[in-house]
């Protein structure tokens, strides 16, 4: 939680001044949008806390495929709220979700990795699933804050995070610094802000398609590990990568 506390604080220090400079003080914000941004703020805090917790309890290779289903949940929530996608596009999104999950699994799903989970791993998976649902809620909520815009939406989420996590944790830890992890925290913070900004910009026509495409970070992680760290991908991971690429190509062709 110490890392999350510093990431929240650093992100707020970056995004709040940017929101004030580029967008000024928000006004005439519809009540519905106020509700959505409040949901976003609390959901992102819960999602990040659950994700950090699940990955400290269980192996990353066991938990990350569960968390990466956030895009599928967000698509379902979007459809429940009235969004529509074409039949072929919907099928392709389903293929992408399957591909993402397969590419993220680095333990044999049939040989004791996923199925023979210990009690601790089951707890990690449960918390990871909660994180996926909460992340999905943040994606849906953030896509409905047109008046506030990207910077204020993210800033409000970070304000909630600082109030609920950063201040209590840092006070308890007496503002203990994360040692030599500053570089990784900086990368995490920058990537998080950039990723959410791009996602919100992509949701002008709905959340269903961008949510699934954004979840491809799990597939990209496996591919980057192969090329940059010489990690060996399992056969099902290669199959997942292929399904993700194929599904993405179909989505691009049917929504362009």
PDB file of C-alpha atoms in Angstrom:
ATOM      1  CA  UNK A   1       0.000   0.000   0.000  1.00  0.00           C
ATOM      2  CA  UNK A   2       2.979   2.325   0.490  1.00  0.00           C
ATOM      3  CA  UNK A   3       3.712   2.221  -3.235  1.00  0.00           C
ATOM      4  CA  UNK A   4       0.068   2.949  -4.072  1.00  0.00           C
ATOM      5  CA  UNK A   5       0.060   5.858  -1.614  1.00  0.00           C
ATOM      6  CA  UNK A   6       3.058   7.499  -3.291  1.00  0.00           C
ATOM      7  CA  UNK A   7       1.721   6.832  -6.807  1.00  0.00           C
ATOM      8  CA  UNK A   8      -1.613   8.476  -5.921  1.00  0.00           C
ATOM      9  CA  UNK A   9       0.106  11.499  -4.432  1.00  0.00           C
ATOM     10  CA  UNK A  10       2.533  11.903  -7.324  1.00  0.00           C
ATOM     11  CA  UNK A  11      -0.268  11.588  -9.881  1.00  0.00           C
ATOM     12  CA  UNK A  12      -2.315  14.259  -8.111  1.00  0.00           C
ATOM     13  CA  UNK A  13       0.670  16.625  -7.992  1.00  0.00           C
ATOM     14  CA  UNK A  14       0.989  16.223 -11.768  1.00  0.00           C
ATOM     15  CA  UNK A  15      -2.615  16.235 -12.936  1.00  0.00           C
ATOM     16  CA  UNK A  16      -4.268  18.800 -10.628  1.00  0.00           C
ATOM     17  CA  UNK A  17      -2.122  21.766 -11.746  1.00  0.00           C
ATOM     18  CA  UNK A  18      -2.591  20.653 -15.364  1.00  0.00           C
ATOM     19  CA  UNK A  19      -6.379  20.606 -14.902  1.00  0.00           C
ATOM     20  CA  UNK A  20      -6.345  24.093 -13.367  1.00  0.00           C
ATOM     21  CA  UNK A  21      -4.099  25.534 -16.087  1.00  0.00           C
ATOM     22  CA  UNK A  22      -5.739  23.982 -19.137  1.00  0.00           C
ATOM     23  CA  UNK A  23      -9.382  23.620 -18.057  1.00  0.00           C
ATOM     24  CA  UNK A  24      -9.822  26.083 -15.191  1.00  0.00           C
ATOM     25  CA  UNK A  25     -12.348  25.547 -12.403  1.00  0.00           C
ATOM     26  CA  UNK A  26     -15.228  23.343 -13.618  1.00  0.00           C
ATOM     27  CA  UNK A  27     -18.714  24.865 -13.499  1.00  0.00           C
ATOM     28  CA  UNK A  28     -22.243  23.983 -14.600  1.00  0.00           C
ATOM     29  CA  UNK A  29     -21.453  20.277 -14.266  1.00  0.00           C
ATOM     30  CA  UNK A  30     -24.655  18.185 -14.595  1.00  0.00           C
ATOM     31  CA  UNK A  31     -25.693  16.298 -11.473  1.00  0.00           C
ATOM     32  CA  UNK A  32     -25.544  12.989 -13.297  1.00  0.00           C
ATOM     33  CA  UNK A  33     -21.944  13.676 -14.214  1.00  0.00           C
ATOM     34  CA  UNK A  34     -21.097  14.596 -10.626  1.00  0.00           C
ATOM     35  CA  UNK A  35     -22.484  11.220  -9.595  1.00  0.00           C
ATOM     36  CA  UNK A  36     -20.457   9.419 -12.271  1.00  0.00           C
ATOM     37  CA  UNK A  37     -17.198  11.108 -11.307  1.00  0.00           C
ATOM     38  CA  UNK A  38     -17.844  10.290  -7.641  1.00  0.00           C
ATOM     39  CA  UNK A  39     -18.376   6.646  -8.611  1.00  0.00           C
ATOM     40  CA  UNK A  40     -15.163   6.797 -10.627  1.00  0.00           C
ATOM     41  CA  UNK A  41     -13.203   8.229  -7.705  1.00  0.00           C
ATOM     42  CA  UNK A  42     -14.233   5.606  -5.170  1.00  0.00           C
ATOM     43  CA  UNK A  43     -14.066   2.753  -7.692  1.00  0.00           C
ATOM     44  CA  UNK A  44     -10.529   3.557  -8.842  1.00  0.00           C
ATOM     45  CA  UNK A  45      -9.328   3.645  -5.235  1.00  0.00           C
ATOM     46  CA  UNK A  46     -10.904   0.266  -4.535  1.00  0.00           C
ATOM     47  CA  UNK A  47      -9.691  -1.220  -7.824  1.00  0.00           C
ATOM     48  CA  UNK A  48      -6.073  -0.208  -7.308  1.00  0.00           C
ATOM     49  CA  UNK A  49      -6.055  -1.317  -3.665  1.00  0.00           C
ATOM     50  CA  UNK A  50      -7.569  -4.692  -4.585  1.00  0.00           C
ATOM     51  CA  UNK A  51      -5.129  -5.173  -7.474  1.00  0.00           C
ATOM     52  CA  UNK A  52      -2.094  -4.438  -5.273  1.00  0.00           C
ATOM     53  CA  UNK A  53      -3.425  -6.707  -2.535  1.00  0.00           C
ATOM     54  CA  UNK A  54      -4.217  -9.625  -4.859  1.00  0.00           C
ATOM     55  CA  UNK A  55      -0.744  -9.518  -6.388  1.00  0.00           C
ATOM     56  CA  UNK A  56       0.897  -9.602  -2.973  1.00  0.00           C
ATOM     57  CA  UNK A  57      -1.170 -12.653  -1.951  1.00  0.00           C
ATOM     58  CA  UNK A  58      -0.872 -14.793  -5.086  1.00  0.00           C
ATOM     59  CA  UNK A  59       1.431 -15.251  -8.092  1.00  0.00           C
ATOM     60  CA  UNK A  60       1.145 -12.500 -10.692  1.00  0.00           C
ATOM     61  CA  UNK A  61       0.672 -15.147 -13.377  1.00  0.00           C
ATOM     62  CA  UNK A  62      -2.361 -16.437 -11.516  1.00  0.00           C
ATOM     63  CA  UNK A  63      -3.956 -13.083 -10.694  1.00  0.00           C
ATOM     64  CA  UNK A  64      -3.263 -10.949 -13.773  1.00  0.00           C
ATOM     65  CA  UNK A  65      -5.531 -12.954 -16.126  1.00  0.00           C
ATOM     66  CA  UNK A  66      -8.426 -12.385 -13.724  1.00  0.00           C
ATOM     67  CA  UNK A  67      -7.757  -8.646 -13.437  1.00  0.00           C
ATOM     68  CA  UNK A  68      -7.456  -8.383 -17.224  1.00  0.00           C
ATOM     69  CA  UNK A  69     -11.123  -9.359 -17.577  1.00  0.00           C
ATOM     70  CA  UNK A  70     -11.973  -5.765 -16.624  1.00  0.00           C
ATOM     71  CA  UNK A  71     -12.580  -4.975 -20.293  1.00  0.00           C
ATOM     72  CA  UNK A  72     -15.146  -7.736 -20.604  1.00  0.00           C
ATOM     73  CA  UNK A  73     -16.981  -6.524 -17.500  1.00  0.00           C
ATOM     74  CA  UNK A  74     -16.895  -2.924 -18.738  1.00  0.00           C
ATOM     75  CA  UNK A  75     -18.353  -4.003 -22.066  1.00  0.00           C
ATOM     76  CA  UNK A  76     -21.157  -5.866 -20.310  1.00  0.00           C
ATOM     77  CA  UNK A  77     -21.866  -2.827 -18.135  1.00  0.00           C
ATOM     78  CA  UNK A  78     -21.871  -0.587 -21.205  1.00  0.00           C
ATOM     79  CA  UNK A  79     -24.303  -2.850 -23.019  1.00  0.00           C
ATOM     80  CA  UNK A  80     -26.517  -2.943 -19.926  1.00  0.00           C
ATOM     81  CA  UNK A  81     -26.576   0.869 -19.988  1.00  0.00           C
ATOM     82  CA  UNK A  82     -27.825   0.910 -23.548  1.00  0.00           C
ATOM     83  CA  UNK A  83     -24.744   0.802 -25.775  1.00  0.00           C
ATOM     84  CA  UNK A  84     -24.869  -1.345 -28.891  1.00  0.00           C
ATOM     85  CA  UNK A  85     -22.235  -3.117 -30.963  1.00  0.00           C
ATOM     86  CA  UNK A  86     -22.610  -5.026 -34.205  1.00  0.00           C
ATOM     87  CA  UNK A  87     -22.777  -8.805 -34.167  1.00  0.00           C
ATOM     88  CA  UNK A  88     -19.386  -9.315 -35.824  1.00  0.00           C
ATOM     89  CA  UNK A  89     -17.769  -6.685 -33.618  1.00  0.00           C
ATOM     90  CA  UNK A  90     -19.255  -8.279 -30.510  1.00  0.00           C
ATOM     91  CA  UNK A  91     -17.952 -11.698 -31.546  1.00  0.00           C
ATOM     92  CA  UNK A  92     -14.508 -10.238 -32.196  1.00  0.00           C
ATOM     93  CA  UNK A  93     -14.507  -8.574 -28.772  1.00  0.00           C
ATOM     94  CA  UNK A  94     -15.263 -11.964 -27.209  1.00  0.00           C
ATOM     95  CA  UNK A  95     -12.328 -13.492 -29.103  1.00  0.00           C
ATOM     96  CA  UNK A  96     -10.064 -10.703 -27.844  1.00  0.00           C
ATOM     97  CA  UNK A  97     -11.118 -11.303 -24.234  1.00  0.00           C
ATOM     98  CA  UNK A  98     -10.310 -15.019 -24.572  1.00  0.00           C
ATOM     99  CA  UNK A  99      -6.973 -14.147 -26.151  1.00  0.00           C
ATOM    100  CA  UNK A 100      -6.113 -11.673 -23.409  1.00  0.00           C
ATOM    101  CA  UNK A 101      -6.827 -14.174 -20.646  1.00  0.00           C
ATOM    102  CA  UNK A 102      -4.868 -16.959 -22.352  1.00  0.00           C
ATOM    103  CA  UNK A 103      -1.850 -14.755 -23.022  1.00  0.00           C
ATOM    104  CA  UNK A 104      -1.785 -13.593 -19.405  1.00  0.00           C
ATOM    105  CA  UNK A 105      -1.708 -17.112 -17.909  1.00  0.00           C
ATOM    106  CA  UNK A 106       1.869 -18.199 -17.282  1.00  0.00           C
ATOM    107  CA  UNK A 107       0.983 -21.291 -15.230  1.00  0.00           C
ATOM    108  CA  UNK A 108      -0.542 -24.374 -16.812  1.00  0.00           C
ATOM    109  CA  UNK A 109      -4.338 -23.875 -16.546  1.00  0.00           C
ATOM    110  CA  UNK A 110      -4.878 -27.657 -16.752  1.00  0.00           C
ATOM    111  CA  UNK A 111      -1.842 -28.876 -14.877  1.00  0.00           C
ATOM    112  CA  UNK A 112      -2.400 -27.615 -11.367  1.00  0.00           C
ATOM    113  CA  UNK A 113      -1.789 -23.890 -11.820  1.00  0.00           C
ATOM    114  CA  UNK A 114      -5.263 -22.424 -12.037  1.00  0.00           C
ATOM    115  CA  UNK A 115      -7.374 -25.378 -10.958  1.00  0.00           C
ATOM    116  CA  UNK A 116      -5.399 -26.589  -7.958  1.00  0.00           C
ATOM    117  CA  UNK A 117      -5.169 -23.183  -6.303  1.00  0.00           C
ATOM    118  CA  UNK A 118      -4.362 -23.065  -2.622  1.00  0.00           C
ATOM    119  CA  UNK A 119      -6.580 -21.279  -0.127  1.00  0.00           C
ATOM    120  CA  UNK A 120      -4.303 -18.230  -0.337  1.00  0.00           C
ATOM    121  CA  UNK A 121      -4.466 -18.281  -4.130  1.00  0.00           C
ATOM    122  CA  UNK A 122      -8.238 -18.574  -4.046  1.00  0.00           C
ATOM    123  CA  UNK A 123      -8.340 -15.476  -1.864  1.00  0.00           C
ATOM    124  CA  UNK A 124      -5.999 -13.699  -4.270  1.00  0.00           C
ATOM    125  CA  UNK A 125      -8.217 -14.679  -7.200  1.00  0.00           C
ATOM    126  CA  UNK A 126     -11.331 -13.445  -5.403  1.00  0.00           C
ATOM    127  CA  UNK A 127      -9.738 -10.086  -4.659  1.00  0.00           C
ATOM    128  CA  UNK A 128      -8.427  -9.954  -8.242  1.00  0.00           C
ATOM    129  CA  UNK A 129     -11.943 -10.524  -9.555  1.00  0.00           C
ATOM    130  CA  UNK A 130     -13.230  -7.718  -7.333  1.00  0.00           C
ATOM    131  CA  UNK A 131     -10.487  -5.522  -8.743  1.00  0.00           C
ATOM    132  CA  UNK A 132     -11.546  -6.362 -12.313  1.00  0.00           C
ATOM    133  CA  UNK A 133     -15.164  -5.431 -11.587  1.00  0.00           C
ATOM    134  CA  UNK A 134     -14.122  -2.176  -9.914  1.00  0.00           C
ATOM    135  CA  UNK A 135     -11.783  -1.312 -12.785  1.00  0.00           C
ATOM    136  CA  UNK A 136     -14.675  -1.940 -15.173  1.00  0.00           C
ATOM    137  CA  UNK A 137     -16.837   0.452 -13.179  1.00  0.00           C
ATOM    138  CA  UNK A 138     -14.110   3.111 -13.400  1.00  0.00           C
ATOM    139  CA  UNK A 139     -13.962   2.696 -17.182  1.00  0.00           C
ATOM    140  CA  UNK A 140     -17.712   3.085 -17.555  1.00  0.00           C
ATOM    141  CA  UNK A 141     -17.910   6.009 -15.117  1.00  0.00           C
ATOM    142  CA  UNK A 142     -14.962   7.864 -16.664  1.00  0.00           C
ATOM    143  CA  UNK A 143     -16.533   7.587 -20.106  1.00  0.00           C
ATOM    144  CA  UNK A 144     -19.527   9.614 -18.886  1.00  0.00           C
ATOM    145  CA  UNK A 145     -17.742  12.759 -17.675  1.00  0.00           C
ATOM    146  CA  UNK A 146     -17.787  14.836 -20.866  1.00  0.00           C
ATOM    147  CA  UNK A 147     -18.301  18.209 -19.163  1.00  0.00           C
ATOM    148  CA  UNK A 148     -15.484  17.734 -16.661  1.00  0.00           C
ATOM    149  CA  UNK A 149     -13.087  16.441 -19.288  1.00  0.00           C
ATOM    150  CA  UNK A 150     -10.115  14.134 -19.012  1.00  0.00           C
ATOM    151  CA  UNK A 151      -7.888  16.081 -16.623  1.00  0.00           C
ATOM    152  CA  UNK A 152     -10.523  16.882 -14.010  1.00  0.00           C
ATOM    153  CA  UNK A 153     -11.930  13.359 -14.111  1.00  0.00           C
ATOM    154  CA  UNK A 154      -8.521  11.901 -13.343  1.00  0.00           C
ATOM    155  CA  UNK A 155      -7.726  14.640 -10.796  1.00  0.00           C
ATOM    156  CA  UNK A 156     -10.905  13.985  -8.817  1.00  0.00           C
ATOM    157  CA  UNK A 157     -10.126  10.274  -8.747  1.00  0.00           C
ATOM    158  CA  UNK A 158      -6.654  11.036  -7.399  1.00  0.00           C
ATOM    159  CA  UNK A 159      -8.027  13.448  -4.799  1.00  0.00           C
ATOM    160  CA  UNK A 160     -10.196  10.626  -3.464  1.00  0.00           C
ATOM    161  CA  UNK A 161      -7.192   8.307  -3.540  1.00  0.00           C
ATOM    162  CA  UNK A 162      -5.010  10.748  -1.620  1.00  0.00           C
ATOM    163  CA  UNK A 163      -7.702  11.305   1.018  1.00  0.00           C
ATOM    164  CA  UNK A 164      -8.557   7.627   1.495  1.00  0.00           C
ATOM    165  CA  UNK A 165      -5.180   5.960   0.959  1.00  0.00           C
ATOM    166  CA  UNK A 166      -2.168   8.267   0.606  1.00  0.00           C
ATOM    167  CA  UNK A 167      -2.650  10.431   3.691  1.00  0.00           C
ATOM    168  CA  UNK A 168      -3.560   7.580   6.117  1.00  0.00           C
ATOM    169  CA  UNK A 169      -0.823   5.257   4.831  1.00  0.00           C
ATOM    170  CA  UNK A 170       1.922   7.888   4.668  1.00  0.00           C
ATOM    171  CA  UNK A 171       1.076   9.213   8.136  1.00  0.00           C
ATOM    172  CA  UNK A 172       1.106   5.685   9.543  1.00  0.00           C
ATOM    173  CA  UNK A 173       4.416   4.968   7.808  1.00  0.00           C
ATOM    174  CA  UNK A 174       5.795   8.393   8.842  1.00  0.00           C
ATOM    175  CA  UNK A 175       6.222   9.298   5.176  1.00  0.00           C
ATOM    176  CA  UNK A 176       8.649   6.466   4.624  1.00  0.00           C
ATOM    177  CA  UNK A 177      10.019   6.606   1.095  1.00  0.00           C
ATOM    178  CA  UNK A 178      10.019   3.533  -1.188  1.00  0.00           C
ATOM    179  CA  UNK A 179      13.809   3.336  -1.350  1.00  0.00           C
ATOM    180  CA  UNK A 180      15.233   2.535  -4.766  1.00  0.00           C
ATOM    181  CA  UNK A 181      11.809   2.059  -6.314  1.00  0.00           C
ATOM    182  CA  UNK A 182      11.331   5.725  -7.250  1.00  0.00           C
ATOM    183  CA  UNK A 183      12.045   5.039 -10.908  1.00  0.00           C
ATOM    184  CA  UNK A 184       9.460   2.263 -11.136  1.00  0.00           C
ATOM    185  CA  UNK A 185       6.903   4.364  -9.265  1.00  0.00           C
ATOM    186  CA  UNK A 186       7.498   7.226 -11.685  1.00  0.00           C
ATOM    187  CA  UNK A 187       6.975   4.950 -14.679  1.00  0.00           C
ATOM    188  CA  UNK A 188       3.846   3.508 -13.067  1.00  0.00           C
ATOM    189  CA  UNK A 189       2.472   6.988 -12.394  1.00  0.00           C
ATOM    190  CA  UNK A 190       3.193   8.309 -15.898  1.00  0.00           C
ATOM    191  CA  UNK A 191       1.823   5.206 -17.589  1.00  0.00           C
ATOM    192  CA  UNK A 192      -1.300   5.252 -15.456  1.00  0.00           C
ATOM    193  CA  UNK A 193      -2.075   8.907 -16.215  1.00  0.00           C
ATOM    194  CA  UNK A 194      -1.353   8.569 -19.929  1.00  0.00           C
ATOM    195  CA  UNK A 195      -3.321   5.343 -20.249  1.00  0.00           C
ATOM    196  CA  UNK A 196      -6.441   6.634 -18.531  1.00  0.00           C
ATOM    197  CA  UNK A 197      -6.288   9.897 -20.479  1.00  0.00           C
ATOM    198  CA  UNK A 198      -6.150   8.092 -23.803  1.00  0.00           C
ATOM    199  CA  UNK A 199      -8.927   5.725 -22.760  1.00  0.00           C
ATOM    200  CA  UNK A 200     -11.296   8.547 -21.813  1.00  0.00           C
ATOM    201  CA  UNK A 201     -10.582  10.286 -25.121  1.00  0.00           C
ATOM    202  CA  UNK A 202     -11.401   7.036 -26.946  1.00  0.00           C
ATOM    203  CA  UNK A 203     -14.822   6.621 -25.335  1.00  0.00           C
ATOM    204  CA  UNK A 204     -16.606   9.363 -27.293  1.00  0.00           C
ATOM    205  CA  UNK A 205     -18.751   6.748 -29.059  1.00  0.00           C
ATOM    206  CA  UNK A 206     -19.128   4.373 -26.108  1.00  0.00           C
ATOM    207  CA  UNK A 207     -17.099   2.256 -23.716  1.00  0.00           C
ATOM    208  CA  UNK A 208     -17.666  -1.265 -25.062  1.00  0.00           C
ATOM    209  CA  UNK A 209     -14.957  -1.404 -27.720  1.00  0.00           C
ATOM    210  CA  UNK A 210     -12.294   0.800 -26.037  1.00  0.00           C
ATOM    211  CA  UNK A 211     -12.629  -1.152 -22.768  1.00  0.00           C
ATOM    212  CA  UNK A 212     -11.740  -4.480 -24.352  1.00  0.00           C
ATOM    213  CA  UNK A 213      -8.973  -3.007 -26.492  1.00  0.00           C
ATOM    214  CA  UNK A 214      -7.484  -1.257 -23.445  1.00  0.00           C
ATOM    215  CA  UNK A 215      -7.287  -4.585 -21.608  1.00  0.00           C
ATOM    216  CA  UNK A 216      -4.686  -5.793 -24.094  1.00  0.00           C
ATOM    217  CA  UNK A 217      -1.993  -4.629 -21.682  1.00  0.00           C
ATOM    218  CA  UNK A 218      -1.993  -8.231 -20.426  1.00  0.00           C
ATOM    219  CA  UNK A 219      -1.148  -9.529 -23.899  1.00  0.00           C
ATOM    220  CA  UNK A 220       1.456  -6.820 -24.457  1.00  0.00           C
ATOM    221  CA  UNK A 221       3.099  -7.702 -21.147  1.00  0.00           C
ATOM    222  CA  UNK A 222       3.611 -11.275 -22.324  1.00  0.00           C
ATOM    223  CA  UNK A 223       4.970 -10.110 -25.695  1.00  0.00           C
ATOM    224  CA  UNK A 224       7.328  -7.561 -24.114  1.00  0.00           C
ATOM    225  CA  UNK A 225       8.586 -10.234 -21.727  1.00  0.00           C
ATOM    226  CA  UNK A 226       9.403 -12.450 -24.707  1.00  0.00           C
ATOM    227  CA  UNK A 227      11.275  -9.817 -26.722  1.00  0.00           C
ATOM    228  CA  UNK A 228      12.964  -7.763 -24.006  1.00  0.00           C
ATOM    229  CA  UNK A 229      13.510 -10.246 -21.168  1.00  0.00           C
ATOM    230  CA  UNK A 230      13.780 -13.451 -23.227  1.00  0.00           C
ATOM    231  CA  UNK A 231      10.927 -15.080 -21.345  1.00  0.00           C
ATOM    232  CA  UNK A 232       9.503 -18.193 -22.955  1.00  0.00           C
ATOM    233  CA  UNK A 233       5.820 -18.054 -23.791  1.00  0.00           C
ATOM    234  CA  UNK A 234       3.699 -21.159 -23.273  1.00  0.00           C
ATOM    235  CA  UNK A 235       1.755 -22.587 -26.242  1.00  0.00           C
ATOM    236  CA  UNK A 236      -1.558 -21.278 -24.911  1.00  0.00           C
ATOM    237  CA  UNK A 237       0.010 -17.822 -24.524  1.00  0.00           C
ATOM    238  CA  UNK A 238       1.015 -17.815 -28.199  1.00  0.00           C
ATOM    239  CA  UNK A 239      -2.539 -18.876 -29.030  1.00  0.00           C
ATOM    240  CA  UNK A 240      -3.835 -16.014 -26.910  1.00  0.00           C
ATOM    241  CA  UNK A 241      -1.600 -13.515 -28.693  1.00  0.00           C
ATOM    242  CA  UNK A 242      -2.818 -14.794 -32.073  1.00  0.00           C
ATOM    243  CA  UNK A 243      -6.482 -14.578 -31.026  1.00  0.00           C
ATOM    244  CA  UNK A 244      -5.977 -11.061 -29.686  1.00  0.00           C
ATOM    245  CA  UNK A 245      -4.328  -9.863 -32.894  1.00  0.00           C
ATOM    246  CA  UNK A 246      -7.008 -11.471 -35.049  1.00  0.00           C
ATOM    247  CA  UNK A 247      -9.854 -10.109 -32.958  1.00  0.00           C
ATOM    248  CA  UNK A 248      -8.352  -6.621 -32.935  1.00  0.00           C
ATOM    249  CA  UNK A 249      -8.008  -6.667 -36.716  1.00  0.00           C
ATOM    250  CA  UNK A 250     -11.691  -7.570 -37.078  1.00  0.00           C
ATOM    251  CA  UNK A 251     -12.742  -4.847 -34.627  1.00  0.00           C
ATOM    252  CA  UNK A 252     -10.668  -2.311 -36.552  1.00  0.00           C
ATOM    253  CA  UNK A 253     -12.219  -3.381 -39.839  1.00  0.00           C
ATOM    254  CA  UNK A 254     -15.797  -3.299 -38.529  1.00  0.00           C
ATOM    255  CA  UNK A 255     -15.641  -0.060 -36.532  1.00  0.00           C
ATOM    256  CA  UNK A 256     -13.370   2.083 -38.658  1.00  0.00           C
TER     257      UNK A 256
END
